[in-house]
Every structure is written in C-alpha cells, then in structure tokens.
Short mmCIF file of C-alpha atoms in Angstrom, two decimals:
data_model
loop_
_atom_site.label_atom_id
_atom_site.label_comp_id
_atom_site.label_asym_id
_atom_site.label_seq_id
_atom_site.Cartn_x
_atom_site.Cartn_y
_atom_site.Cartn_z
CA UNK A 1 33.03 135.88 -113.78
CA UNK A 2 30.26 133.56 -115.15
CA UNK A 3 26.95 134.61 -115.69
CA UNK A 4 23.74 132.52 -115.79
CA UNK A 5 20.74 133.10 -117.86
CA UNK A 6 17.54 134.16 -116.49
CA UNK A 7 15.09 131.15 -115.83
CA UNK A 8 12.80 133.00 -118.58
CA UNK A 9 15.92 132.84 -121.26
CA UNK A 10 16.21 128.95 -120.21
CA UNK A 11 12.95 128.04 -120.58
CA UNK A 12 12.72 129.84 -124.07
CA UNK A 13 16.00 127.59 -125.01
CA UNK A 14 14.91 124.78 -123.65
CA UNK A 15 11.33 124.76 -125.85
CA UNK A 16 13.64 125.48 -128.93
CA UNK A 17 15.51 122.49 -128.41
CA UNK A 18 12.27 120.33 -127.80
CA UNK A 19 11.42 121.88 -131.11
CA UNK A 20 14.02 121.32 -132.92
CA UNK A 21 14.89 117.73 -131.58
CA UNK A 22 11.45 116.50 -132.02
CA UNK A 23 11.02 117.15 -135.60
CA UNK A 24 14.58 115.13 -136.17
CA UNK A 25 14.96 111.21 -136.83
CA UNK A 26 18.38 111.06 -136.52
CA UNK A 27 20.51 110.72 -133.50
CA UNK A 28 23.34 112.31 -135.39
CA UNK A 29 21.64 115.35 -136.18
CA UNK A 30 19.80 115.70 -133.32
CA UNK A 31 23.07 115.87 -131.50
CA UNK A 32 24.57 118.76 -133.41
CA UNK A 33 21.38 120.50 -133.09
CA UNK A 34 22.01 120.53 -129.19
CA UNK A 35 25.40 121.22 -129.28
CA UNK A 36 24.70 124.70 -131.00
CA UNK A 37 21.85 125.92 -128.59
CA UNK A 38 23.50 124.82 -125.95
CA UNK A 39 26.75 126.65 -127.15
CA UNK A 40 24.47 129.86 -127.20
CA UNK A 41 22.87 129.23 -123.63
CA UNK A 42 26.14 130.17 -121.87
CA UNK A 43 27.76 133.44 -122.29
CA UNK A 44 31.63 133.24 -123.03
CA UNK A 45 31.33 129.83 -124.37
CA UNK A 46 33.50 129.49 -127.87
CA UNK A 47 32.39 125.48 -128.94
CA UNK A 48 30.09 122.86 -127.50
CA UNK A 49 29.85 119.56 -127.51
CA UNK A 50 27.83 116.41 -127.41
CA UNK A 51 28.99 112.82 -126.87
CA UNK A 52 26.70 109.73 -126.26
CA UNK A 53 28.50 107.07 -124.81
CA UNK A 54 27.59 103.13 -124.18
CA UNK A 55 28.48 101.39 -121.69
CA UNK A 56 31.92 101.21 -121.50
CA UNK A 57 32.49 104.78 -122.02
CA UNK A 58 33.10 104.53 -125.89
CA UNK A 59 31.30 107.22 -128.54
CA UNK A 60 28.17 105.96 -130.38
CA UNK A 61 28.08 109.76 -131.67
CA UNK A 62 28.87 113.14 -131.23
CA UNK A 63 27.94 116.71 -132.45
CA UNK A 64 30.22 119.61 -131.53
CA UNK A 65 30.04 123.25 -132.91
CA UNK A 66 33.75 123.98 -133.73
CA UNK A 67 37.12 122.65 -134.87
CA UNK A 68 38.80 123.21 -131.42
CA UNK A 69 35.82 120.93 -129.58
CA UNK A 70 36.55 118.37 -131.74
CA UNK A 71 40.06 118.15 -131.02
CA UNK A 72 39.77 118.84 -126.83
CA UNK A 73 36.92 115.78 -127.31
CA UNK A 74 39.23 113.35 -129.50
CA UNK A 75 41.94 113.64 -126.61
CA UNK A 76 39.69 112.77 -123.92
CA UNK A 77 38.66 109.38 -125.72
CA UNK A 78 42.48 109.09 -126.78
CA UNK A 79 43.35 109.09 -123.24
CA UNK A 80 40.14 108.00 -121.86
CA UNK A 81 40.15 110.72 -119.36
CA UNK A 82 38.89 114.04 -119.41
CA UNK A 83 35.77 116.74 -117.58
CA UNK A 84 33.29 114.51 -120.19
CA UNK A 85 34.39 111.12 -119.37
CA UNK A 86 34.15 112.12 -115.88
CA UNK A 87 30.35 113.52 -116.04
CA UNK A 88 29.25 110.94 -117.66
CA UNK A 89 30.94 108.03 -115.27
CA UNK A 90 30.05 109.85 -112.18
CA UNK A 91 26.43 111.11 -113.60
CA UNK A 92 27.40 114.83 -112.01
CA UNK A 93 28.34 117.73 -113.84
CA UNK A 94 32.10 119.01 -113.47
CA UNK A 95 33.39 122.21 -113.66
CA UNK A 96 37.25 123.40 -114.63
CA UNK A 97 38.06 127.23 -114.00
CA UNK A 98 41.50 126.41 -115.82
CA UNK A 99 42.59 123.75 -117.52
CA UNK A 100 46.03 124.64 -117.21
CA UNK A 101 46.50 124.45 -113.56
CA UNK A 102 43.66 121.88 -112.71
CA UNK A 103 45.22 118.82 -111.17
CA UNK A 104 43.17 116.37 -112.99
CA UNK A 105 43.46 114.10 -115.90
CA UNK A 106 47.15 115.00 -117.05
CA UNK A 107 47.12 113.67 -119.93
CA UNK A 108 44.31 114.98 -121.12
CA UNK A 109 45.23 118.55 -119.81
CA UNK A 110 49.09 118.00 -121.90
CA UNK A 111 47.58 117.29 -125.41
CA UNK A 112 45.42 120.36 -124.86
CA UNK A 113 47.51 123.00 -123.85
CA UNK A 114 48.30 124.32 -127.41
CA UNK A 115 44.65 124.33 -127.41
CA UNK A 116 42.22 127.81 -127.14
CA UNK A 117 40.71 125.91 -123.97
CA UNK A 118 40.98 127.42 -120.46
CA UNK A 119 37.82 126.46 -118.90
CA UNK A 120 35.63 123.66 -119.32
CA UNK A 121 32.15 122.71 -117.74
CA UNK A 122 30.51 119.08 -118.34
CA UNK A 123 27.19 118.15 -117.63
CA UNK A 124 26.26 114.46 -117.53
CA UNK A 125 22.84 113.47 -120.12
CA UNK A 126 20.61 111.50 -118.05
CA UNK A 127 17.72 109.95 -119.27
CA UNK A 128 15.66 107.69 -116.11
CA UNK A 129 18.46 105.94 -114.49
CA UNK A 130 20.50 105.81 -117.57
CA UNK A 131 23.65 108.36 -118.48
CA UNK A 132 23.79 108.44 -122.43
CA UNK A 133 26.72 110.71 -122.27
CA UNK A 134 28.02 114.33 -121.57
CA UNK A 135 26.77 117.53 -122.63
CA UNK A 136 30.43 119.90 -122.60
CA UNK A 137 30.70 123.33 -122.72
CA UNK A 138 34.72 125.51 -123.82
CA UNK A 139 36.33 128.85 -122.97
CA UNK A 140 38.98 130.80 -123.87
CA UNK A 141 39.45 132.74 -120.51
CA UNK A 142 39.72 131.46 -117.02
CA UNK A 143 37.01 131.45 -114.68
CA UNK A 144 34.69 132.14 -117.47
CA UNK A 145 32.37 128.76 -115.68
CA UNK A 146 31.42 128.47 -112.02
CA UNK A 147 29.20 127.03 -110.17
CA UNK A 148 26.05 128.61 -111.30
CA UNK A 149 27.28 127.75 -114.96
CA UNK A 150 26.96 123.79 -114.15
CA UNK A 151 23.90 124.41 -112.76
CA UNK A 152 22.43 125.71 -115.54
CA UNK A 153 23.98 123.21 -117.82
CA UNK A 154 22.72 120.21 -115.93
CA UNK A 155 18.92 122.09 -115.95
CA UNK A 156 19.73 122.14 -119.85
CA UNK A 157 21.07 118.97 -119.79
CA UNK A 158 17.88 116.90 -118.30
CA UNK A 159 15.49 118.26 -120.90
CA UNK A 160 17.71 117.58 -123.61
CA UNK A 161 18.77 114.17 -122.45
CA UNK A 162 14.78 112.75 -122.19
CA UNK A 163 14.60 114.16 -125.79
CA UNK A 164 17.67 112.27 -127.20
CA UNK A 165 17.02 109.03 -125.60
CA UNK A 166 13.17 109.29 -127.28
CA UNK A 167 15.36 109.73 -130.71
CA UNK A 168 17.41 107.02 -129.92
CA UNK A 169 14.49 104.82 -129.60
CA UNK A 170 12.17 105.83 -132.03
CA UNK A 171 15.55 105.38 -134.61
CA UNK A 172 16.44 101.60 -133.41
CA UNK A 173 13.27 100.16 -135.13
CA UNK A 174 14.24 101.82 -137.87
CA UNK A 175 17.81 100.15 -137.55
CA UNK A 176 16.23 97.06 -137.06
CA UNK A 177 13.90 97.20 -139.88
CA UNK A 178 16.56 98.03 -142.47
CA UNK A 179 18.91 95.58 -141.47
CA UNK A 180 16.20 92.81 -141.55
CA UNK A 181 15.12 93.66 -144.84
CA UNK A 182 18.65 93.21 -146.23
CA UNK A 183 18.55 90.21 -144.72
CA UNK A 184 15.36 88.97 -146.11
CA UNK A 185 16.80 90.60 -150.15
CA UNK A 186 20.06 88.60 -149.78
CA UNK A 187 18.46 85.72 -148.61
CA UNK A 188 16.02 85.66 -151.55
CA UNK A 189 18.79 86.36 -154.22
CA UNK A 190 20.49 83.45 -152.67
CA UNK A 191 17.20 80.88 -153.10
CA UNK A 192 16.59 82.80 -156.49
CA UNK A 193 21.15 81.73 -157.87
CA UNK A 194 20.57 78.00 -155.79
CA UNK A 195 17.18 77.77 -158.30
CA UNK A 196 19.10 78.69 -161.43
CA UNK A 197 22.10 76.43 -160.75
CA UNK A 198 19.91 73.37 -159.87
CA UNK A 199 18.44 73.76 -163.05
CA UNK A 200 21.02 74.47 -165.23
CA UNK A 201 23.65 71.76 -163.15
CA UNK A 202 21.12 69.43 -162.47
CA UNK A 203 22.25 68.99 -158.92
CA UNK A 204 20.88 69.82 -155.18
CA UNK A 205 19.93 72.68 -153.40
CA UNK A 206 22.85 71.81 -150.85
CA UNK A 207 25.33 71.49 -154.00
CA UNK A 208 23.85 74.92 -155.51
CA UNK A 209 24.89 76.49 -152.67
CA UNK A 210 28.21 75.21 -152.14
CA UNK A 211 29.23 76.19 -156.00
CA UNK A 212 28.09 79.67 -155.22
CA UNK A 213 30.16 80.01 -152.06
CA UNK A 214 33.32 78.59 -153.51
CA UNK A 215 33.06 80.82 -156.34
CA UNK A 216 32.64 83.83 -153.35
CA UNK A 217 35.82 82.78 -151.48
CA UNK A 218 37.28 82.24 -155.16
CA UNK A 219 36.79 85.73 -156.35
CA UNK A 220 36.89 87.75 -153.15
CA UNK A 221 33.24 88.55 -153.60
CA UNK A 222 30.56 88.36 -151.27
CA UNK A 223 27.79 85.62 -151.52
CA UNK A 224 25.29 88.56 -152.81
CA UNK A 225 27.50 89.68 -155.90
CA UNK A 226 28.18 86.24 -156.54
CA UNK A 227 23.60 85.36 -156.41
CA UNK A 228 23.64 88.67 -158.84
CA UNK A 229 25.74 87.51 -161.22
CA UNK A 230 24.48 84.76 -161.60
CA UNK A 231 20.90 85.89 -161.85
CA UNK A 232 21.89 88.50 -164.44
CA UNK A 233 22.90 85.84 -166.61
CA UNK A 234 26.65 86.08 -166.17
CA UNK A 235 28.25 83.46 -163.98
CA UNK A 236 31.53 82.89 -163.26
CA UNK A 237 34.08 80.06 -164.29
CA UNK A 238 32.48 76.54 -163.53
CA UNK A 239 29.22 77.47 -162.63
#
C-alpha cells in the first residue's frame, strides 16, 4: 500500500529542491537534480525521472536516477506512448498499480515487461499555462502508487516545474549570446581572409569571397577553416 509523506517532510523537500535548482544554470543538471529528490520523496520508489518536452511531445532533456528509468523512458518516446507522454499531453498526473495488466499503451507495456517496473505514477510539470514535461516516478511491486502518491507528486511537481521553467529562461540568453558571438567571430575571420585575398589577388571583395567558398566546397571544409588558413598564412591551392 502507498504511503504519503507528511506535509512537514514535503515542505522540507520541496525547499531543498528550490535550493538546489536555484544555484544551477543548466537545464540539464537541474533536471537530474530533481529526479533524485524526487526519487527519495516517495517511499518504494526504485528510479525517477524527468523529461521536458516541446511542443510536439519530443525530449529537449531528461534526468533520470537509474539504468532501468532510462530504458522504461526510451520506450515511451520509441513508441510515443506511455504514463509520461500521457501526463504531459493531458496536463494531469496518471497513476499505474501494474504495468502488466494495465490496459493502456501496449506497446509501451510489451517492451517493458522484461523490465523491474510494476507500477508507475506520472505527474505533469506545469509552469503558468504551459506543460514543460512529466515528472515520473518506478516500482518494483504492485500497488506500491495510489492515489495519494499522485497527489503528492503533482504538489512536488508544481514547485519544481516554476523552478525549471525560471532555468530555462535565465539559460536561453545565454544560448543566444553564445551563438551570436560565433556569429559575429566567423563573420570577422571571413572580412579579415576577403582583406588578405584582395590584397594579395588584387581583385574584389565579391571575388575574395567566392575563391574562399570554392576552396570550402573544394576541400570539404567549412568557410571558417578555410578564413583560418588563410589568415595563418597557409592557403590552399589557387588562392
């Protein structure tokens, strides 16, 4: 029979978390941290799991505690059906007592039945009106989740879903500024090669260019290795 934490227990998790995930930059990280306090917040539980989804139900990333969570998760987005898919589409936890005779997602429930995993409660991660994903909890023994248990894991869930979605956006920016700034670096390498050529070749800006992206397609480089080599004082053939 399940048992749920005292509300005092919760809390205490659910400060750790905010603890833990607000010191962390990184989605990635911050979703293994959940996925091992919330593995300890219900008893029974062997592995936990955390998937953030976009919008078409596809993993942007995951954390999970243990080898066997890995493997009941990878199944679910093989067959694009399982408890986690179905939290997150219908942003309401679900609950399996046993996997082997629950009617649901059969294909899912055939490529797991060599697996340890008997019961299975999902709790959808709901940040404002958006559901980034699925929080998942795994047993070995029947009945081990009930109704209390997704309870409790959608009160853990709501917390912990406010907290990711704050990493998520303070770590776009980031994103954004890295991948600008390589776009800025190759952009100057490329002025910097089109300078050298021009003076060296005596031609155009336009015709600079052009020799360096032959001489990419040419050698299977890209159009930065190509600005480097020439800048380093070794061009290729012809240029």
């Amino acid at each position: 029979m399940a048992q749920q934490l005292p509300l005092d227990e919760l809390s205490t998790i659910i400060a750790r978390i905010q603890g833990l995930l607000l010191t962390e930059e990184k989605v990635t990280t911050a979703v293994q941290l959940l996925a091992r306090a919330a593995k300890e917040s219900v008893p029974g539980t062997i592995g936990a799991g955390v998937s953030l989804l976009d919008a078409r139900g596809r993993r942007t990333s995951s954390g999970y505690t243990d080898g066997i969570v890995e493997k009941a998760d990878a199944a679910q987005y093989e067959y694009g059906e399982g408890p986690c898919l179905t939290a997150w589409a219908s942003e309401k936890p679900v609950l399996v007592q046993d996997v082997h005779t629950d009617p649901r997602w059969t294909g899912w429930r055939n490529a797991v039945r060599d697996l340890p995993v008997r019961a299975v409660v999902s709790a959808p991660l709901i940040a404002g009106k958006e559901a980034l994903g699925a929080l998942k909890l795994y047993a070995a023994t029947p009945a081990t989740y009930d109704d209390s248990s997704a309870r409790l894991l959608q009160l853990f869930a709501g917390p912990a879903a406010t907290l990711l979605s704050h990493v998520q956006a303070s770590e776009a920016p980031k994103r954004m500024t890295e991948g600008l700034q390589l776009t800025l670096n190759t952009r100057d390498t490329v002025n910097q090669a089109c300078g050298v050529l021009m003076e060296r070749l005596g031609v155009s800006r336009d015709a600079a260019l052009q020799q360096l992206l032959r001489q990419a397609r040419e050698r299977a480089n890209t159009l930065q290795q190509v600005c480097e080599s020439v800048l380093a004082g070794t061009p290729a053939s012809g240029i």
